[in-house]
Coordinates of C-alpha atoms in Angstrom, one line a residue:
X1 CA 0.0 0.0 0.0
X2 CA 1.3 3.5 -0.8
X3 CA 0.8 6.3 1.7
X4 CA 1.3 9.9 0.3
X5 CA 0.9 13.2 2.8
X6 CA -0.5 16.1 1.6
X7 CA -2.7 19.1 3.0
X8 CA -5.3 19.3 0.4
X9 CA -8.5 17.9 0.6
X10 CA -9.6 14.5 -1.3
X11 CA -9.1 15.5 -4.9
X12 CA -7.7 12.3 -7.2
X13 CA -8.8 8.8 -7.0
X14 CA -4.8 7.1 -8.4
X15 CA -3.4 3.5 -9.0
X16 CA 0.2 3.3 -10.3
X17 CA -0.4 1.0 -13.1
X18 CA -0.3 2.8 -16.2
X19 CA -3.7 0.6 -17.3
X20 CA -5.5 2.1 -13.9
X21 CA -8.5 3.9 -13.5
X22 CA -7.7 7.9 -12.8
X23 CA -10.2 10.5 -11.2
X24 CA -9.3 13.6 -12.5
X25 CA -10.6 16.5 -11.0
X26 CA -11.8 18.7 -8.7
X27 CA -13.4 17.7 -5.4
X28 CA -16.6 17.3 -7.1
X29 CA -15.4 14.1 -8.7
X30 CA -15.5 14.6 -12.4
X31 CA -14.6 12.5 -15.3
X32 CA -13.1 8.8 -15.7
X33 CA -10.6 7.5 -18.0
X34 CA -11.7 4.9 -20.5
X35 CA -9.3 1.8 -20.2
X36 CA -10.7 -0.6 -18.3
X37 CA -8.8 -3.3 -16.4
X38 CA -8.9 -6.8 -17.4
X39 CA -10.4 -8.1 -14.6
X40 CA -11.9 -7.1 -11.2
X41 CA -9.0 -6.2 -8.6
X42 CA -9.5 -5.8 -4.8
X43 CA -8.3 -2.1 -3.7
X44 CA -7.0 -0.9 -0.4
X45 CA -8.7 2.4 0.1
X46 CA -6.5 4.5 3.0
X47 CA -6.9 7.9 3.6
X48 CA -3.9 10.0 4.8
X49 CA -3.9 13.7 6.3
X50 CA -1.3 15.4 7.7
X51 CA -2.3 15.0 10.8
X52 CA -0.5 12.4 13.8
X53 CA -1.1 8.7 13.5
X54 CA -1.8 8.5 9.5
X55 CA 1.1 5.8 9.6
X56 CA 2.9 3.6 11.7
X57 CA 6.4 5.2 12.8
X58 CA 7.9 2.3 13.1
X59 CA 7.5 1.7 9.2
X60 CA 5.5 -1.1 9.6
X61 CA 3.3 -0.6 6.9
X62 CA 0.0 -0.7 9.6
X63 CA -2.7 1.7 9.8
X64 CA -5.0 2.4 12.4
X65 CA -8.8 0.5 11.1
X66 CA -10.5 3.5 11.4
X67 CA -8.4 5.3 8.5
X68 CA -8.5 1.8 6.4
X69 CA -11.0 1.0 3.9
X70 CA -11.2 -2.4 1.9
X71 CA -13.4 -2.0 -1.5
X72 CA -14.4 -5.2 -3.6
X73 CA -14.6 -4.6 -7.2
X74 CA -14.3 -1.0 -7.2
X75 CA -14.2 -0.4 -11.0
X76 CA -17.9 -1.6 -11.2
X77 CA -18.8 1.0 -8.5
X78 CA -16.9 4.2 -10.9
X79 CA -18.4 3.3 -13.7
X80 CA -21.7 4.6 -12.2
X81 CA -20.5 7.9 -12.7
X82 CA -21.2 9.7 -15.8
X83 CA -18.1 9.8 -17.9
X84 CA -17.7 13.5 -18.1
X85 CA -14.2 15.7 -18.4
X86 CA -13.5 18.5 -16.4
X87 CA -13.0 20.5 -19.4
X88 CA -16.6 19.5 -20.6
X89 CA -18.6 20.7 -17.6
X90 CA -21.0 23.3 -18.7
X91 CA -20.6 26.9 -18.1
X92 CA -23.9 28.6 -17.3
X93 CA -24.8 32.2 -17.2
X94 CA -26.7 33.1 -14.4
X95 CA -28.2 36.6 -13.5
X96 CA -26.7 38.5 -10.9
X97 CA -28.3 40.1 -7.5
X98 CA -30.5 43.7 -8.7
X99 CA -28.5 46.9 -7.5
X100 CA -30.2 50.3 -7.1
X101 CA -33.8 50.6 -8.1
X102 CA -33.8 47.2 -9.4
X103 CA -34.0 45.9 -5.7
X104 CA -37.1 45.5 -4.1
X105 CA -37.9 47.6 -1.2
X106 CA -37.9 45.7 1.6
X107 CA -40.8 46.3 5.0
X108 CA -40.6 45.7 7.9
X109 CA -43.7 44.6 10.5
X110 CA -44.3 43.8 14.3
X111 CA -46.5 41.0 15.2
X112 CA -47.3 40.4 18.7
X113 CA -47.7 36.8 19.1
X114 CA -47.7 36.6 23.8
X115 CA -47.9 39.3 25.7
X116 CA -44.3 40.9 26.0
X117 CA -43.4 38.7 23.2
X118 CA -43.6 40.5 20.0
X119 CA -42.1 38.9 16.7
X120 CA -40.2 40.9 14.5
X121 CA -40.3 40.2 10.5
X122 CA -39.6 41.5 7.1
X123 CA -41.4 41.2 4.1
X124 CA -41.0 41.8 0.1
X125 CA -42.6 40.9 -2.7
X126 CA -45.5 41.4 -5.7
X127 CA -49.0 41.9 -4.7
X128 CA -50.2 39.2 -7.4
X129 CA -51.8 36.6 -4.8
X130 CA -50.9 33.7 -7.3
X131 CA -47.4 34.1 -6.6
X132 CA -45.6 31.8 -4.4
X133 CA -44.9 32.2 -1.0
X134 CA -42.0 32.3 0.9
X135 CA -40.4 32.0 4.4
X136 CA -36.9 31.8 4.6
X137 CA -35.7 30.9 8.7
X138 CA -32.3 32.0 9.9
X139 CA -29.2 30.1 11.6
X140 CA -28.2 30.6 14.9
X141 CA -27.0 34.1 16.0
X142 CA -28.0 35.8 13.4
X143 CA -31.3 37.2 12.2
X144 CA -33.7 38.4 9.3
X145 CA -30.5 40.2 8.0
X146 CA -29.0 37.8 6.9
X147 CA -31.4 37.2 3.7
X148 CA -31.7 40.9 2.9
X149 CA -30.0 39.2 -1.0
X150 CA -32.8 37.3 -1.4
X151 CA -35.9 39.7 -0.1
X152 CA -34.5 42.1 -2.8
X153 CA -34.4 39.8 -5.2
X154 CA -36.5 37.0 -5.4
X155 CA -39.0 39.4 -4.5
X156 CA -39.6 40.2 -7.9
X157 CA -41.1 37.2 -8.3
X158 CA -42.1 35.9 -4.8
X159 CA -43.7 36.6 -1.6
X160 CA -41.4 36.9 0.7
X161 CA -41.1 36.7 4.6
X162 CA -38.1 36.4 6.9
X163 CA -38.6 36.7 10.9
X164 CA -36.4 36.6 14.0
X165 CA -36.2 33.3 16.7
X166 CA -37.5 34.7 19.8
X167 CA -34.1 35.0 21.9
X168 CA -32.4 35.8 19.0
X169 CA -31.6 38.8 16.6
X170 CA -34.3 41.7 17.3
X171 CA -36.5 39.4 19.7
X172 CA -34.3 39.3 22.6
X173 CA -36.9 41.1 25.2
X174 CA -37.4 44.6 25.7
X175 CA -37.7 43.8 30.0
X176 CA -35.5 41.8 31.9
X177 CA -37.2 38.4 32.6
X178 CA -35.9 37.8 35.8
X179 CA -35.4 41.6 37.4
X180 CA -32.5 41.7 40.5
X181 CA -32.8 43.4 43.3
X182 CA -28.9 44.5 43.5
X183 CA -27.9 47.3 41.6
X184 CA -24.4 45.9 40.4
X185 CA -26.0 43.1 38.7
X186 CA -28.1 45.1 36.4
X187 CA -25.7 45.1 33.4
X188 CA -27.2 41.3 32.5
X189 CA -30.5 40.7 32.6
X190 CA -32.1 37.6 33.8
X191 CA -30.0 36.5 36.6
X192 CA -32.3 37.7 39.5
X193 CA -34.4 35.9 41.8
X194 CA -37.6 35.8 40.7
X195 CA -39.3 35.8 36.6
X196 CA -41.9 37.9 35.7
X197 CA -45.5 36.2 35.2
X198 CA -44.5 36.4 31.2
X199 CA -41.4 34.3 31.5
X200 CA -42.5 31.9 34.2
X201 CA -42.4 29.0 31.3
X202 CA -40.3 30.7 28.7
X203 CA -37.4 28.7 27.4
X204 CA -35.9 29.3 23.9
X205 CA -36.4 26.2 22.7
X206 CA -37.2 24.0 19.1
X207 CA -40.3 23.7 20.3
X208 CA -40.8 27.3 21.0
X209 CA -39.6 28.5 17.3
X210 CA -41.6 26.0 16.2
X211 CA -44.8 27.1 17.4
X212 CA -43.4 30.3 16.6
X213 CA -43.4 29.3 13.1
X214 CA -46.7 27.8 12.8
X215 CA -48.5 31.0 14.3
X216 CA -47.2 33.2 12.2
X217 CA -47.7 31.3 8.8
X218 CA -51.8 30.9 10.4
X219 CA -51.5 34.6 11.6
X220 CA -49.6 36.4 9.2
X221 CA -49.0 34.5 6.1
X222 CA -52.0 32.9 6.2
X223 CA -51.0 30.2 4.0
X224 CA -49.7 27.1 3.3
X225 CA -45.4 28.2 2.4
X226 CA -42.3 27.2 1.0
X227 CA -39.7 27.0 4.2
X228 CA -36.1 27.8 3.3
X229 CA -34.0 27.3 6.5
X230 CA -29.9 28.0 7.1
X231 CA -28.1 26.2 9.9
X232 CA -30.8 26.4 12.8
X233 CA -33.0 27.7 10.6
X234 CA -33.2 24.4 8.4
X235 CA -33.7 22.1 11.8
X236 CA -36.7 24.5 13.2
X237 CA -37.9 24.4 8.8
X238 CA -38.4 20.3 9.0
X239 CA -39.1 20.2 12.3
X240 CA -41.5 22.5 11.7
X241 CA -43.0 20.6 8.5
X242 CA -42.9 17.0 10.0
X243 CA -45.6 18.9 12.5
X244 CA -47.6 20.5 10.3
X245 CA -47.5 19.4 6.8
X246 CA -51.2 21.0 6.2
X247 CA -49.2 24.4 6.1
X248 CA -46.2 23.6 3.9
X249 CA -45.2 23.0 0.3
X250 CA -42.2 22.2 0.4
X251 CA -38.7 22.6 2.2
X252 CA -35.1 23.9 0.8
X253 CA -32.2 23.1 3.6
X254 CA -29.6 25.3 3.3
X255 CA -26.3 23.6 5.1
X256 CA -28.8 22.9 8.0
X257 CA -27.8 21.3 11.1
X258 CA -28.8 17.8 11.9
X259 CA -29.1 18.3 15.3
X260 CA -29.6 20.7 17.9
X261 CA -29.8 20.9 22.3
X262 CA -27.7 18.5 24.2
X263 CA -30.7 17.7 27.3
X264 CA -33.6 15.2 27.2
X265 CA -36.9 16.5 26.3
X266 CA -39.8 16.2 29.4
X267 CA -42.0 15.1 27.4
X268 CA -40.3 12.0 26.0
X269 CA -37.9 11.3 28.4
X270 CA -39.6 12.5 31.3
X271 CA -37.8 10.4 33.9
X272 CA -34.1 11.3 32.3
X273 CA -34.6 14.6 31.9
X274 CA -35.5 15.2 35.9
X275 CA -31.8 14.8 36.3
X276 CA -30.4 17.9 35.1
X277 CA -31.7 20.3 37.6
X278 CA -32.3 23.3 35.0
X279 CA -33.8 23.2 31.7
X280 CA -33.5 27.2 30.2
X281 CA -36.3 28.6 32.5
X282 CA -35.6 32.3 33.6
X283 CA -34.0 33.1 36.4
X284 CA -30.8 31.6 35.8
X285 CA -29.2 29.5 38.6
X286 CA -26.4 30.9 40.2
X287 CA -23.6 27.8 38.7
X288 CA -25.1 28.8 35.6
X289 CA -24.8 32.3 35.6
X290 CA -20.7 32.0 36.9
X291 CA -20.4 29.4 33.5
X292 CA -22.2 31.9 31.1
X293 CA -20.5 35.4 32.1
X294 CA -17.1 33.2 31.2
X295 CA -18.2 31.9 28.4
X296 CA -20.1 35.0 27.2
X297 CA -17.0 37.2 27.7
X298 CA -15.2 35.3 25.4
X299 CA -17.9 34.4 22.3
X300 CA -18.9 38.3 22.3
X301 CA -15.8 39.6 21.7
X302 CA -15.8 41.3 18.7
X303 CA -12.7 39.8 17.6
X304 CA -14.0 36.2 17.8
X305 CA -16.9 37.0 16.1
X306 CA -14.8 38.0 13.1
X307 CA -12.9 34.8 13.4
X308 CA -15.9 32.5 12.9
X309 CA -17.3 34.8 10.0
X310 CA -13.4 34.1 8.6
X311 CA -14.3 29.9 9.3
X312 CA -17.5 29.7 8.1
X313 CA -17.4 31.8 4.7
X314 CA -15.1 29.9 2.2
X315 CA -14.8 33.3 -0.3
X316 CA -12.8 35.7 2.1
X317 CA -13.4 38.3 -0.3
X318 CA -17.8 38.6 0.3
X319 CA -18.2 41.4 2.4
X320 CA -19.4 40.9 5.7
X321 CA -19.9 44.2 7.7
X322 CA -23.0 44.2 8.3
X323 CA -23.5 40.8 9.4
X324 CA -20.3 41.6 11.7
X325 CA -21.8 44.7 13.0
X326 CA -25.3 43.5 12.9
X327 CA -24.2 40.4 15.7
X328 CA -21.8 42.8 17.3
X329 CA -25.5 44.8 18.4
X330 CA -27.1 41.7 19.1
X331 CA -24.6 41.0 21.7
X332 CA -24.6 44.0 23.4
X333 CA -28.3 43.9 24.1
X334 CA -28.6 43.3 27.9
X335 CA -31.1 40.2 28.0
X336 CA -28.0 38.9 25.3
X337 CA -26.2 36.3 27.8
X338 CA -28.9 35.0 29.9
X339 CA -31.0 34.3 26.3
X340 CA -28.0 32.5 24.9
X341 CA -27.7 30.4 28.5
X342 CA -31.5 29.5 27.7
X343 CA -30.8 28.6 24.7
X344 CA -27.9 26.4 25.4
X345 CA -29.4 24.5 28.2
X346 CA -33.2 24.1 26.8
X347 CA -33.8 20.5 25.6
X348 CA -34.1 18.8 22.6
X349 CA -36.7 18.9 20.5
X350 CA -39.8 16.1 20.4
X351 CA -38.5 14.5 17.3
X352 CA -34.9 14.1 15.9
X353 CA -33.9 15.4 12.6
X354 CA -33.9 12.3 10.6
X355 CA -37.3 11.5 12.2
X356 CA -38.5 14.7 10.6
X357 CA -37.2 13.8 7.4
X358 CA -39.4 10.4 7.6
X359 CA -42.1 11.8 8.4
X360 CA -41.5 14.7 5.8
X361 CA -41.4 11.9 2.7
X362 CA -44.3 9.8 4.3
X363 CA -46.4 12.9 4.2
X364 CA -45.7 14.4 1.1
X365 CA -43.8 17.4 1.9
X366 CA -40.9 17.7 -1.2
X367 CA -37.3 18.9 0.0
X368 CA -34.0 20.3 -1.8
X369 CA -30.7 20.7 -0.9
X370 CA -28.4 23.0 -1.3
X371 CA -25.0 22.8 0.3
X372 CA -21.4 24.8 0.4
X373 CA -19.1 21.9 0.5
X374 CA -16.4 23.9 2.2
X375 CA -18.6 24.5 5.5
X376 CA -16.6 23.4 8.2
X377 CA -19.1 22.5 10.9
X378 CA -21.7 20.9 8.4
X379 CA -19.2 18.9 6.2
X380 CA -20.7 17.6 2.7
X381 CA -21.2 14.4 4.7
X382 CA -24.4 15.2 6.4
X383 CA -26.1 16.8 3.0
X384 CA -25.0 13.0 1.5
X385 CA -26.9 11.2 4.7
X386 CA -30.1 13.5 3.8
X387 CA -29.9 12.5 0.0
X388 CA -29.4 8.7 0.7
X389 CA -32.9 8.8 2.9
X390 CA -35.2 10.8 0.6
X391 CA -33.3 9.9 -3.0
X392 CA -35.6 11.5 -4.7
X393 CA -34.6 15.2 -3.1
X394 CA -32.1 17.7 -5.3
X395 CA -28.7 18.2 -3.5
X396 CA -26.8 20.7 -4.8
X397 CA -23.3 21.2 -3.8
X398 CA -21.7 24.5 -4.1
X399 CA -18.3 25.3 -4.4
X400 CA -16.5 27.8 -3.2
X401 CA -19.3 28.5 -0.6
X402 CA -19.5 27.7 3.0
X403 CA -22.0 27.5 6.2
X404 CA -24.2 30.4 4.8
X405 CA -23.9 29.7 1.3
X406 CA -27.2 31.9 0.8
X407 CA -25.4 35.0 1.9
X408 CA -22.2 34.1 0.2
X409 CA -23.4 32.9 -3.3
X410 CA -26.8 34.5 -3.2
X411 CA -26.7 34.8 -7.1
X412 CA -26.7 30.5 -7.3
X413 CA -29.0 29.7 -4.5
X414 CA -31.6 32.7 -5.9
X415 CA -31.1 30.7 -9.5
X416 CA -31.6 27.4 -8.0
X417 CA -34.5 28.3 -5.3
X418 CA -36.6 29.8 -8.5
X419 CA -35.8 26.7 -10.5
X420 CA -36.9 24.5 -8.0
X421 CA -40.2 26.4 -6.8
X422 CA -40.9 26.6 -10.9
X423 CA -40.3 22.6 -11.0
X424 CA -43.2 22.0 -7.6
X425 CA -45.5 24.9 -9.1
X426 CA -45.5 23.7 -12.7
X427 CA -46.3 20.2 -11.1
X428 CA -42.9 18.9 -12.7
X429 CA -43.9 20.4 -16.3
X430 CA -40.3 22.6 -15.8
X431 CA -37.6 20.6 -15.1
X432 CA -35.0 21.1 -12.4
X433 CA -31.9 23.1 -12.9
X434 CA -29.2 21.0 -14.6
X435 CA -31.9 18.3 -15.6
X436 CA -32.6 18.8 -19.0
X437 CA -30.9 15.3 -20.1
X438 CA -32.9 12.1 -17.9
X439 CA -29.6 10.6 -17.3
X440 CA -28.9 12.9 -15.1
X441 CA -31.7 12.3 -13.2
X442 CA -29.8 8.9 -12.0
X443 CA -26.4 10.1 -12.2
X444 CA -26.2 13.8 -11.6
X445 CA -24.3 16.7 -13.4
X446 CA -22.0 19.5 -12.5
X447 CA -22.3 22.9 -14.3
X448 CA -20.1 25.9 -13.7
X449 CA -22.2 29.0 -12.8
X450 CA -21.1 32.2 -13.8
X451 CA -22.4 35.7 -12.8
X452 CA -21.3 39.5 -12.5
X453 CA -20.9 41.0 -9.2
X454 CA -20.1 44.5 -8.6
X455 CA -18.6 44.6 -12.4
X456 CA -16.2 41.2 -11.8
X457 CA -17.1 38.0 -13.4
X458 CA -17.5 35.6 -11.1
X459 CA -17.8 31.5 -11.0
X460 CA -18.8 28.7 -8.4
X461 CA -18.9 25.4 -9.5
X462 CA -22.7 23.3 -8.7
X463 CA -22.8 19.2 -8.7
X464 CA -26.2 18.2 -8.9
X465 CA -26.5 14.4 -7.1
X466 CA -28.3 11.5 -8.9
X467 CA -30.9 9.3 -7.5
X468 CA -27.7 6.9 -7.7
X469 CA -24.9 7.9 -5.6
X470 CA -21.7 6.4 -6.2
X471 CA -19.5 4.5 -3.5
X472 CA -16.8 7.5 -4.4
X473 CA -19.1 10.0 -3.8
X474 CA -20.2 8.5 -0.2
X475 CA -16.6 7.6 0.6
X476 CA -15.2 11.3 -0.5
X477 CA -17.9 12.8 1.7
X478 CA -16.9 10.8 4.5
X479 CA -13.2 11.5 4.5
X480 CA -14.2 15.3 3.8
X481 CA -16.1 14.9 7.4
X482 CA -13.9 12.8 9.3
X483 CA -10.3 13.2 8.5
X484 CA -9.6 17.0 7.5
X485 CA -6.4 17.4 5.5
X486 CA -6.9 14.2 3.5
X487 CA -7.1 12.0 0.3
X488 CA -7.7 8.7 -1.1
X489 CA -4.9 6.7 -2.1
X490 CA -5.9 3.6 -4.2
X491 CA -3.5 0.8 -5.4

């Protein structure tokens, strides 16, 4: 077996017989060579980073099993990919995001939903009922800023709503919760003795945005929606849907996280969750408040807020100010630290993620997905585990683009979100993006999206996953997740 370091991600698929298969390519796994070996041949499959423990320092040739992979008859699983060069893969012209007067206006509205808990929201969009509506739910820590690209722009087309989590963005509260009697503590709210009558049961919970969701759609939309969720945002979205399919048309995750709150739920583990002697209820015990004014120093720093922007956006040139300085306010906000304690402590929600996704495809409800493959915290892996349960869902993955790929490459998920709400309104009369052949329908397609932004040419590359996903594509998407700094060796 050869091993070969390197500090690039898994790129090439390489034997060193000249009659070998090669990958050549990008990460997106494009293109085979067309001599075929004579007959089937067992592979080692070993993945090396740069990190400790990739070999055996005493150069005994071992590995550890958890970095070893043994494939039978690989060559029959890579001929399931569509034999397609890198220098073939289409280049698509895509329209770029309105500037000026070309942008819709967007409005803003207050909707009081509890007593002392009032949800804020945006809105754009035609007045032609017909059109389609939209709700698009943020990630964690942000807010409805962070789709101001697409309120502007699919607007033109769309009804469109974004709103704020309660706890988070402009719906942190405008009292303190849990009001303290000494004066030197009134710099953080929430960390007195007693809660006011409003917040006796308040917890910022999945269950709570939920619920938050379903009232306003029944409220305020008052109508059945497309969900478009980032991060957080995409959990709460299916969550959301799984419960009340009757109000949704269809879901679009965007890099969503597959799980979320680290503490039983009372309701279905009611004897398990009596254990852990708080649950995100206002006031905030006293161990908990010494753990969160340490913890909250630190994460509200303005500098470590610019270092996670830095992880989590692949392109370091997409401006970012005023999602910096729009956090940096959130943070600042007195009821700030005690809602992100809540937050962090309240339990999981009634159902899992993948739960939701059953129930989702037993009920109807369609789904897309569109993912930046160079996220760091949810790795192409988890966007692979969603297509393999609902086959039948788009996955799109987007490269360069990161955690927020809807703020980063608003131009492709704009094109892709109006292709695939075309496809579900047109009852499957307009095809998908990319799926104008039906073998690709089975074995996918990558196309190479170009648009102009602020006068520079730009281009992000876009795989489209088949109904058939190859064992490269699972095994690349694995590695990607679990062994950083990496590729496959094969020989």
């Amino acid at each position: 077996m050869e091993v070969v370091s390197c500090s690039h991600s898994c790129s090439a698929l390489h034997q060193t017989p000249a009659s070998a298969w090669r990958l050549r390519g990008s990460a997106l796994g494009l293109g085979l060579g067309h001599a075929k070996p004579s007959r089937p041949r067992r592979y080692a499959v070993m993945c090396v980073g740069t990190t400790r423990g990739a070999s055996n320092p005493g150069g005994s040739g071992k590995v550890h099993a958890a970095q070893g992979f043994h494939v039978s008859d690989v060559d029959a699983a890579l001929q399931a990919i569509p034999s397609r060069k890198v220098e073939e893969v289409e280049k698509v012209m895509i329209q770029g995001l309105p500037e000026g007067p070309d942008g819709l206006p967007i409005s803003t509205g207050f909707w009081e939903w509890k007593p002392k808990l009032t949800v804020y929201y945006e809105r754009s969009g035609v007045e032609n009922s017909k059109a389609p509506a939209v709700l698009f739910l943020p990630g964690f820590g942000v807010g409805t800023f962070h789709f101001e690209k697409q309120l502007r722009d699919l607007g033109r087309d769309h009804r469109v709503w974004t709103m704020d989590f309660l706890g988070q963005g402009m719906l942190l509260p405008g009292e303190d919760p849990a009001p303290s009697s000494i004066a030197s503590e009134e710099a953080f709210w929430g960390f007195g003795q007693d809660s006011q009558p409003w917040a006796e049961e308040l917890v910022y919970s999945v269950d709570l945005w939920q619920n938050q969701v379903q009232h306003f759609i029944e409220e305020v939309i008052r109508e059945p929606v497309y969900i478009v969720g980032n991060s957080l945002g995409g959990f709460v979205a299916l969550y959301f849907a799984a419960s009340s399919p009757h109000l949704v048309k269809g879901v679009t995750l965007l890099n969503a996280t597959p799980f979320w709150g680290f503490f039983p739920n009372p309701a279905t583990s009611p004897r398990l969750s009596k254990i852990f002697p708080w649950a995100g209820t206002f006031p905030l015990p006293s161990f908990v408040r010494k753990l969160t004014e340490a913890v909250w120093q630190k994460i509200s720093d303005p500098k470590s807020i610019q270092d996670i922007l830095k992880q989590v956006y692949a392109d370091h040139s997409t401006n970012v100010d005023k999602v910096f300085s729009r956090i940096v306010e959130i943070t600042q906000h007195p009821a700030a630290a005690a809602s992100f304690a809540s937050i962090m402590f309240a339990p999981r929600g009634q159902i899992s993620f993948q739960e939701a996704i059953s129930r989702c495809q037993s009920q109807g409800v369609p789904l897309s997905l569109m993912y930046g493959r160079e996220d760091p915290w949810i790795r192409p892996f988890w966007g692979i585990k969603v297509k393999q349960q609902v086959p039948e869902a788009p996955y799109y993955e987007i490269s360069p683009a990161g955690h927020c790929p809807h703020d980063e490459v608003p131009e492709v998920i704009n094109y892709l979100l109006r292709g695939w709400l075309k496809n579900l309104e047109s009852e499957g009369s307009i095809d998908l993006p990319f799926l104008e052949e039906p073998s690709y329908a089975e074995h996918g397609v990558s196309r190479e999206l170009e648009f102009v932004r602020e006068g520079s040419r730009k281009s992000v590359s876009v795989r489209l996953y088949g109904t058939k996903i190859s064992l490269w594509s699972q095994l690349s998407s694995f590695l990607n997740t679990h062994v950083p700094n990496s590729r496959v060796v094969l020989r």
